[in-house]
mmCIF file of C-alpha atoms in Angstrom:
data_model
loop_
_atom_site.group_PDB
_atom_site.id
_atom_site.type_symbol
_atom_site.label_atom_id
_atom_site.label_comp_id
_atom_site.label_asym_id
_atom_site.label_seq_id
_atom_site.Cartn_x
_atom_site.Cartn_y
_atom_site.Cartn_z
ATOM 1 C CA UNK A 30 0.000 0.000 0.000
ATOM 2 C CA UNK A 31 2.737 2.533 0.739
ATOM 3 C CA UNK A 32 4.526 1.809 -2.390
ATOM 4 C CA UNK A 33 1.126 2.472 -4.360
ATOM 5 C CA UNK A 34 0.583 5.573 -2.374
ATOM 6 C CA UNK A 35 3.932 6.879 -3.103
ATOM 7 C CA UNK A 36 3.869 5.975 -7.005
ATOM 8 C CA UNK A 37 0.764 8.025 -6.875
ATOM 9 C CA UNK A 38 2.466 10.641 -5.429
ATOM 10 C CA UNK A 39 5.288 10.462 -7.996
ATOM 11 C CA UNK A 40 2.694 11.086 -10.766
ATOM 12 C CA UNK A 41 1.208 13.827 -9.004
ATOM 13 C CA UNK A 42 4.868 15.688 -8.688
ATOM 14 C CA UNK A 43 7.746 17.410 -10.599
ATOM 15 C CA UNK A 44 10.756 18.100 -9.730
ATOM 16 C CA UNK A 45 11.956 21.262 -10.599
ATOM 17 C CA UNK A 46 15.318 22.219 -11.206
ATOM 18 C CA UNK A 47 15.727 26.324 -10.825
ATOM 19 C CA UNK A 48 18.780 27.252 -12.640
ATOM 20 C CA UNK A 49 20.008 30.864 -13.439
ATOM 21 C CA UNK A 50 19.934 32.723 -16.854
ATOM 22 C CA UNK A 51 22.980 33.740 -17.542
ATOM 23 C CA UNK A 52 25.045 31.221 -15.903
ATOM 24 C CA UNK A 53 23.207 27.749 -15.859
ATOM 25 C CA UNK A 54 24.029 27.579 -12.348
ATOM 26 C CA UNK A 55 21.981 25.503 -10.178
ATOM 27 C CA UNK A 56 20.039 27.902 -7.693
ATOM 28 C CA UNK A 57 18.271 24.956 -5.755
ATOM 29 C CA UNK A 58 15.810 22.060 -6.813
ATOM 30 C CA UNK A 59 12.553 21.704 -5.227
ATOM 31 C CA UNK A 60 9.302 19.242 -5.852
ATOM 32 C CA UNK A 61 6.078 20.242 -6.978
ATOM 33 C CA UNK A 62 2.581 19.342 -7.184
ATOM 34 C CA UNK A 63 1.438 19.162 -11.032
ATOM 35 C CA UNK A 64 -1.334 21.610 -10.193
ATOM 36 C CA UNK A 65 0.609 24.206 -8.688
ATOM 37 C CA UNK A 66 0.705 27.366 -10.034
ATOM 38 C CA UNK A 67 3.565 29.294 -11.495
ATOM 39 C CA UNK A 68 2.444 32.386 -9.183
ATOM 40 C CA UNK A 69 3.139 29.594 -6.352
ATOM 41 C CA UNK A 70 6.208 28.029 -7.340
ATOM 42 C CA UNK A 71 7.889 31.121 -7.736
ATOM 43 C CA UNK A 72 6.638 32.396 -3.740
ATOM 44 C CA UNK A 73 8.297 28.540 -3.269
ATOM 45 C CA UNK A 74 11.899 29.580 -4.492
ATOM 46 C CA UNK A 75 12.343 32.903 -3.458
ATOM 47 C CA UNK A 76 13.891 32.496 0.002
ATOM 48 C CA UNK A 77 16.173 30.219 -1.800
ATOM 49 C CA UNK A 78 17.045 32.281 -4.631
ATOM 50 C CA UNK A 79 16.836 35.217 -3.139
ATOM 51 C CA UNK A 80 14.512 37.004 -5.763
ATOM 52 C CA UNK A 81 11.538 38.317 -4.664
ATOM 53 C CA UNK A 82 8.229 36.891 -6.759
ATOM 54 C CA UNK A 83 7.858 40.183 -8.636
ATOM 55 C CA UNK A 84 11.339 39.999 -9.736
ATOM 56 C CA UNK A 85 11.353 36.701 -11.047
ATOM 57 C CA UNK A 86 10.750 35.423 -14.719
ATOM 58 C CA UNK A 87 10.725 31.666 -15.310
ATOM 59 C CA UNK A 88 11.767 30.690 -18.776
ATOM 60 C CA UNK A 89 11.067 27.153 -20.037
ATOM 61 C CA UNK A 90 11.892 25.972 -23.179
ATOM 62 C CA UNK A 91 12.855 29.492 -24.764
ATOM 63 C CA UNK A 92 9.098 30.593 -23.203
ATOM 64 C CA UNK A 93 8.083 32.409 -20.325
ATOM 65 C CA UNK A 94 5.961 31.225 -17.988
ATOM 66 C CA UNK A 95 2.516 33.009 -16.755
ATOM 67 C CA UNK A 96 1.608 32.843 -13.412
ATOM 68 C CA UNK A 97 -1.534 30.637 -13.441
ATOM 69 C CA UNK A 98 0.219 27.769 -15.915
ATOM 70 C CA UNK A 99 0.541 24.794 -13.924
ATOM 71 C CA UNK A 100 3.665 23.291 -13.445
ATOM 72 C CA UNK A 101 2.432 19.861 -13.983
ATOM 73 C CA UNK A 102 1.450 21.340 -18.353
ATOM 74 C CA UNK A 103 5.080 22.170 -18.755
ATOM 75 C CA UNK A 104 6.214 18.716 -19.233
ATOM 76 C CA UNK A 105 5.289 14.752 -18.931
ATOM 77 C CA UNK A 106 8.629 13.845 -17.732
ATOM 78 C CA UNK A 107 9.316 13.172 -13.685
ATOM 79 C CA UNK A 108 11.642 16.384 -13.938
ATOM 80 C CA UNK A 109 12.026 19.787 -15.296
ATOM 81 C CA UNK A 110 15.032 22.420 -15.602
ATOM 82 C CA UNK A 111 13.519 26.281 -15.642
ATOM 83 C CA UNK A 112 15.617 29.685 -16.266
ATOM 84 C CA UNK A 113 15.135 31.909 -13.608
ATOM 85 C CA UNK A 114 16.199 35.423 -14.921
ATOM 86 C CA UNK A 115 15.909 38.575 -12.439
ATOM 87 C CA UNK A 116 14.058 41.590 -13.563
ATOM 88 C CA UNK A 117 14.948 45.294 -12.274
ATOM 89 C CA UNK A 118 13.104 45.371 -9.139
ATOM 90 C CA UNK A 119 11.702 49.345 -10.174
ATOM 91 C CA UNK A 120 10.299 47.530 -13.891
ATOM 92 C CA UNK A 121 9.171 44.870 -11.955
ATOM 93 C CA UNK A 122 7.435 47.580 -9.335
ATOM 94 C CA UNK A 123 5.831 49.179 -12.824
ATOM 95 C CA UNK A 124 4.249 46.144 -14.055
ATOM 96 C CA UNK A 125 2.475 45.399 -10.493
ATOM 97 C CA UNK A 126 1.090 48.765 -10.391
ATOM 98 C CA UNK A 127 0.213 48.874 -13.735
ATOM 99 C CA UNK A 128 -1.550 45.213 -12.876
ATOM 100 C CA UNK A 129 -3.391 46.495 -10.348
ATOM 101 C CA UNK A 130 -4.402 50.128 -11.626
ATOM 102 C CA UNK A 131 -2.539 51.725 -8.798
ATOM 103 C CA UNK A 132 -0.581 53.345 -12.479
ATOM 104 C CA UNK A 133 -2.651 53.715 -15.459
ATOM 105 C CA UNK A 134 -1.289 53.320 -18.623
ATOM 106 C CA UNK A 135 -2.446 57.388 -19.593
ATOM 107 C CA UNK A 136 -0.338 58.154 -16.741
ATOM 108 C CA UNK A 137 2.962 56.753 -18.390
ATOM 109 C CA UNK A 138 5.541 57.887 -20.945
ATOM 110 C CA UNK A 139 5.151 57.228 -24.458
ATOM 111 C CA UNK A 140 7.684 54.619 -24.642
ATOM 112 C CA UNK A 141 5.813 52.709 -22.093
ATOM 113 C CA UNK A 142 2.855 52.748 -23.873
ATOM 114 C CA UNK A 143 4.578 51.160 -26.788
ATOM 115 C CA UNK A 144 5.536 48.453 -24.497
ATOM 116 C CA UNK A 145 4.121 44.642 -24.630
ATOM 117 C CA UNK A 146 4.467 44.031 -21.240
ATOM 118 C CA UNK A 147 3.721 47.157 -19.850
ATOM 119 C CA UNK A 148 0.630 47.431 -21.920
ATOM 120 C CA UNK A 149 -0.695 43.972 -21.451
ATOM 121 C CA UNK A 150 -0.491 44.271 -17.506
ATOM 122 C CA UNK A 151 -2.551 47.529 -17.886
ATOM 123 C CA UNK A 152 -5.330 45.867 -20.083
ATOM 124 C CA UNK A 153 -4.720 43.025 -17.900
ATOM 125 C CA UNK A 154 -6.810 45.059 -14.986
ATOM 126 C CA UNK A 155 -8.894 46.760 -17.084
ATOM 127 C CA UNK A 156 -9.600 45.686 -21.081
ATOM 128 C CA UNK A 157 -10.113 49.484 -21.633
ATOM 129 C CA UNK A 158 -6.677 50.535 -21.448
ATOM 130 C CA UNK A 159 -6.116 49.080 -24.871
ATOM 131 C CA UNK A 160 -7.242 52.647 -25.872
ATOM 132 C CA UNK A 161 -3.956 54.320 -24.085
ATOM 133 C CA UNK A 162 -1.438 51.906 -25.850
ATOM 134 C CA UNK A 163 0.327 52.817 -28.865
ATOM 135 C CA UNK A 164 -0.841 52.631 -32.373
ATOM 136 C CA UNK A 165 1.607 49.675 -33.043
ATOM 137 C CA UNK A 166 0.079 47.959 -30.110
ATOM 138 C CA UNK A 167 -3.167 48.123 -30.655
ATOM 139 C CA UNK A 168 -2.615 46.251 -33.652
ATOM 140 C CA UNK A 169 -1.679 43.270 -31.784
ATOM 141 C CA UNK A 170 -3.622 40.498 -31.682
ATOM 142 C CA UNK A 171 -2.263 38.978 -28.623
ATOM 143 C CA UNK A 172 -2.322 41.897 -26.733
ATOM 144 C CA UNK A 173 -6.041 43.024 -28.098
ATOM 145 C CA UNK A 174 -7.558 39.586 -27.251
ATOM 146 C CA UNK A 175 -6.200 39.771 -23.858
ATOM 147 C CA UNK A 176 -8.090 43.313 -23.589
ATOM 148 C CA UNK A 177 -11.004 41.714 -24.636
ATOM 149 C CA UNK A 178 -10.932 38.901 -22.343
ATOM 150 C CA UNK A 179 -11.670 41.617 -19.948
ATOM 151 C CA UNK A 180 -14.409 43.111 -21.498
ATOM 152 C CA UNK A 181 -15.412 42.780 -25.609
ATOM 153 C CA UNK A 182 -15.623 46.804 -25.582
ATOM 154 C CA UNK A 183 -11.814 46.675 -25.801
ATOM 155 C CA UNK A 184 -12.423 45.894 -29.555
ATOM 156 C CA UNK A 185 -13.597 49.439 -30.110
ATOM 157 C CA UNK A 186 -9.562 50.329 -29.051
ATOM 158 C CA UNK A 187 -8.302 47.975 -31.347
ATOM 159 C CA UNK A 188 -6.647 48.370 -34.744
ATOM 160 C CA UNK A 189 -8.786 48.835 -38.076
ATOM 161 C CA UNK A 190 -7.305 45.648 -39.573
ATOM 162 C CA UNK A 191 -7.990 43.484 -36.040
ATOM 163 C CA UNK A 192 -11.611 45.205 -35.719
ATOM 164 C CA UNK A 193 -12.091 43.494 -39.558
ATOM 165 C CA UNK A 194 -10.782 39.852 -38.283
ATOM 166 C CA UNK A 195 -13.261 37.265 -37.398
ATOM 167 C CA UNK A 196 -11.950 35.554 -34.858
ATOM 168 C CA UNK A 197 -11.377 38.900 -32.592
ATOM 169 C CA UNK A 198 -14.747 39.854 -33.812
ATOM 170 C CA UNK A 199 -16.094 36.955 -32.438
ATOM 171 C CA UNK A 200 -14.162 36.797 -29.510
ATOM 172 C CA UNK A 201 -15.202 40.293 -28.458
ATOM 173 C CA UNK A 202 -18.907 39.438 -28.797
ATOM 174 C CA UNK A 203 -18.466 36.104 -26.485
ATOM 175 C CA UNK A 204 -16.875 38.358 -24.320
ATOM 176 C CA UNK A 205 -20.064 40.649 -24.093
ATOM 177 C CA UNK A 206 -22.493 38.867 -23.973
#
């Protein structure tokens, strides 16, 4: 009976090997439950990697991660190696204030307007603040249908071309209904 428990428990865990960006270096190795969050694994390895959650990007296979993947999606195999790379603790201050409209994106510089990341944690808190990004991004799909995921009156923000594509079109409308 133990032995079945603890197979069971084998499938139902990773292990996760945190290594850093730039030099491969192993910061520590920890287990995980399949279902945990990214948000959560990253609260799991800061004391030992001494990066704060907000400051943390996890990079597997070339990709980051989002907070709400589960760790368990990344992979089939018992294991997993992820890149931890550490993010300026001020940008990483901007992003969580833009994320929870403590900073709104009318309030910032041009050049943060134009940016992915900056924009899509805006629109990420309110679908509406597609309409203070830049031109260039509001012609992007990725960030528009993350808008609209919010609410499907972001479309009205959105580039002429991605207000003429079906499958935002349609998206928007689910998202209003």
């Amino acid at each position: 009976r133990v032995a079945a428990v603890a197979a069971r428990c084998r499938r139902m865990s990773v292990s996760v090997r945190i290594v850093a960006g730039l030099t491969a270096e192993v910061l520590c190795e920890v287990t995980a439950c399949r279902e945990m969050p990214v948000g959560a694994l990253k609260v799991l390895i800061a004391p030992m990697t001494k990066a704060a959650p907000l400051e943390q990007r996890l990079v597997f296979s070339g990709r980051a991660l989002r907070d709400r993947e589960a760790v368990g999606g990344l992979t089939e195999e018992d294991s997993l190696e992820i890149m931890l790379l550490r993010v300026d603790p001020k940008w990483a201050m901007t992003l969580e204030e833009l994320r929870c409209g403590v900073l709104l994106l009318d309030e910032v510089s041009e050049e943060l307007r134009d940016n992915w990341e900056a924009a899509a944690a805006a629109v990420t808190k309110s679908g509406m603040a597609l309409g203070h990004a830049s031109e260039r991004l509001r012609g992007d799909k990725d960030l528009v249908l993350l808008a609209i995921k919010k609410t499907g009156n972001a479309l009205r923000h959105a580039s002429p071309e991605l207000k003429a594509d079906l499958s935002v079109v349609l998206a928007a409308v689910r998202r209003t209904r």
